[in-house]
Amino acid sequence: MTTPTTYFEHGTAAERWARAQLFFEAKEYATAARILGPLAGEAPEQLAPRLLLARAYYHSAQLSRAEQELRGILEHWPVEDYAQLMLGRTLERLGRAAEARPYLRMAAAMAGEFEDQDD
C-alpha cells in the first residue's frame, strides 16, 4: 500500500516550485517546506529551492532543520551572504549567540557593512 500524498506534492518540478512559492508567500511556511524538501533533494545543486526551504523552516520554527539546510548551502556556496545571515539569525533564535556572531559578521562584511573596530 502506498502512502497517500496531497495534491500539492504532485506535478512537475516547475509546478511544485511555483506551488511552494505560493504557499511561502501566503505564509504557509510548513506546507511550503513539505513541498520544497523533496524538490530540493531532487536537485541539490540548485540554490534557490534549498534557500527557500531553509527560509520556510526558519519561519515555521523548525530551527534545527533550518540550521542543517543552511550549513549544507554554505558548504556548496560559502559566499552566499543571505545564507550566512540566515544561519546567524537561526543560531541566535536557538540561543547560540556566540556561535552566530561569525556568520552575522561575515554577512555584514559581504554586504559592505563593516563594524567599528574600536570595541
Short mmCIF file of C-alpha atoms in Angstrom, two decimals:
data_model
loop_
_atom_site.label_atom_id
_atom_site.label_comp_id
_atom_site.label_asym_id
_atom_site.label_seq_id
_atom_site.Cartn_x
_atom_site.Cartn_y
_atom_site.Cartn_z
CA MET A 1 0.00 0.00 0.00
CA THR A 2 1.36 3.41 -0.92
CA THR A 3 1.26 6.37 1.39
CA PRO A 4 -1.35 8.86 0.24
CA THR A 5 0.02 12.21 -0.81
CA THR A 6 -1.66 15.54 -1.03
CA TYR A 7 -2.34 17.38 -4.24
CA PHE A 8 0.49 19.86 -3.78
CA GLU A 9 3.10 17.10 -3.89
CA HIS A 10 2.13 16.16 -7.46
CA GLY A 11 3.25 17.67 -10.74
CA THR A 12 6.47 18.58 -12.44
CA ALA A 13 9.36 20.15 -10.59
CA ALA A 14 8.43 23.53 -12.09
CA GLU A 15 4.81 23.17 -10.93
CA ARG A 16 5.87 22.16 -7.42
CA TRP A 17 8.35 25.06 -7.29
CA ALA A 18 5.62 27.54 -8.26
CA ARG A 19 3.25 25.98 -5.73
CA ALA A 20 5.86 26.14 -2.96
CA GLN A 21 6.44 29.82 -3.70
CA LEU A 22 2.71 30.49 -3.46
CA PHE A 23 2.47 28.75 -0.09
CA PHE A 24 5.54 30.63 1.13
CA GLU A 25 4.10 33.98 0.01
CA ALA A 26 0.84 33.06 1.80
CA LYS A 27 2.90 32.49 4.97
CA GLU A 28 2.06 28.79 4.94
CA TYR A 29 5.69 28.00 5.70
CA ALA A 30 5.28 24.42 6.94
CA THR A 31 3.37 23.48 3.79
CA ALA A 32 5.96 25.19 1.62
CA ALA A 33 8.66 23.19 3.42
CA ARG A 34 6.78 19.94 2.76
CA ILE A 35 6.83 20.70 -0.95
CA LEU A 36 10.39 22.05 -1.03
CA GLY A 37 12.05 19.23 0.91
CA PRO A 38 11.66 16.61 -1.82
CA LEU A 39 12.17 19.23 -4.54
CA ALA A 40 15.49 20.36 -3.05
CA GLY A 41 16.50 16.71 -2.70
CA GLU A 42 15.88 16.12 -6.39
CA ALA A 43 18.16 18.99 -7.40
CA PRO A 44 20.67 19.62 -4.57
CA GLU A 45 22.89 21.58 -6.97
CA GLN A 46 20.22 24.30 -7.30
CA LEU A 47 20.47 27.04 -4.71
CA ALA A 48 17.01 28.64 -4.96
CA PRO A 49 14.92 25.68 -3.71
CA ARG A 50 17.36 24.99 -0.90
CA LEU A 51 17.42 28.61 0.23
CA LEU A 52 13.63 28.88 0.15
CA LEU A 53 13.43 25.59 2.07
CA ALA A 54 15.75 26.99 4.75
CA ARG A 55 13.62 30.13 4.95
CA ALA A 56 10.43 28.05 5.23
CA TYR A 57 11.99 26.03 8.05
CA TYR A 58 13.09 29.22 9.80
CA HIS A 59 9.70 30.89 9.56
CA SER A 60 7.88 27.75 10.70
CA ALA A 61 10.20 27.50 13.74
CA GLN A 62 11.84 24.31 12.50
CA LEU A 63 15.14 25.82 13.52
CA SER A 64 17.26 22.66 13.66
CA ARG A 65 16.19 21.82 10.12
CA ALA A 66 16.90 25.40 9.03
CA GLU A 67 20.37 25.19 10.57
CA GLN A 68 21.09 21.89 8.83
CA GLU A 69 19.92 23.16 5.45
CA LEU A 70 21.85 26.43 5.79
CA ARG A 71 25.05 24.63 6.74
CA GLY A 72 24.62 22.45 3.65
CA ILE A 73 24.09 25.50 1.49
CA LEU A 74 27.22 27.16 2.86
CA GLU A 75 29.28 24.03 2.20
CA HIS A 76 28.48 24.40 -1.50
CA TRP A 77 28.10 28.20 -1.73
CA PRO A 78 30.29 29.75 1.01
CA VAL A 79 29.87 33.24 -0.47
CA GLU A 80 26.07 33.16 -0.24
CA ASP A 81 25.67 36.16 2.04
CA TYR A 82 21.97 35.65 2.70
CA ALA A 83 22.64 32.09 3.91
CA GLN A 84 25.35 33.48 6.21
CA LEU A 85 22.85 35.97 7.65
CA MET A 86 20.09 33.37 8.00
CA LEU A 87 22.38 30.91 9.73
CA GLY A 88 23.42 33.63 12.17
CA ARG A 89 19.78 34.53 12.87
CA THR A 90 18.83 30.87 13.23
CA LEU A 91 21.62 30.26 15.73
CA GLU A 92 20.52 33.34 17.67
CA ARG A 93 16.96 32.01 17.86
CA LEU A 94 18.38 28.71 19.10
CA GLY A 95 20.09 30.62 21.93
CA ARG A 96 23.59 30.21 20.48
CA ALA A 97 24.55 33.88 20.08
CA ALA A 98 28.30 33.32 20.35
CA GLU A 99 28.16 30.74 17.58
CA ALA A 100 26.01 33.10 15.48
CA ARG A 101 28.41 36.06 15.63
CA PRO A 102 30.91 34.96 12.95
CA TYR A 103 28.11 34.28 10.45
CA LEU A 104 26.48 37.64 11.13
CA ARG A 105 29.82 39.42 10.78
CA MET A 106 30.56 37.62 7.53
CA ALA A 107 27.13 38.53 6.14
CA ALA A 108 27.63 42.16 7.13
CA ALA A 109 31.09 42.25 5.55
CA MET A 110 29.77 40.69 2.35
CA ALA A 111 27.08 43.38 2.26
CA GLY A 112 29.71 46.09 2.75
CA GLU A 113 28.65 46.88 6.31
CA PHE A 114 31.84 46.95 8.32
CA GLU A 115 31.74 47.13 12.10
CA ASP A 116 33.66 49.74 14.01
CA GLN A 117 36.81 48.00 15.22
CA ASP A 118 37.07 50.08 18.41
CA ASP A 119 35.06 47.70 20.64
#
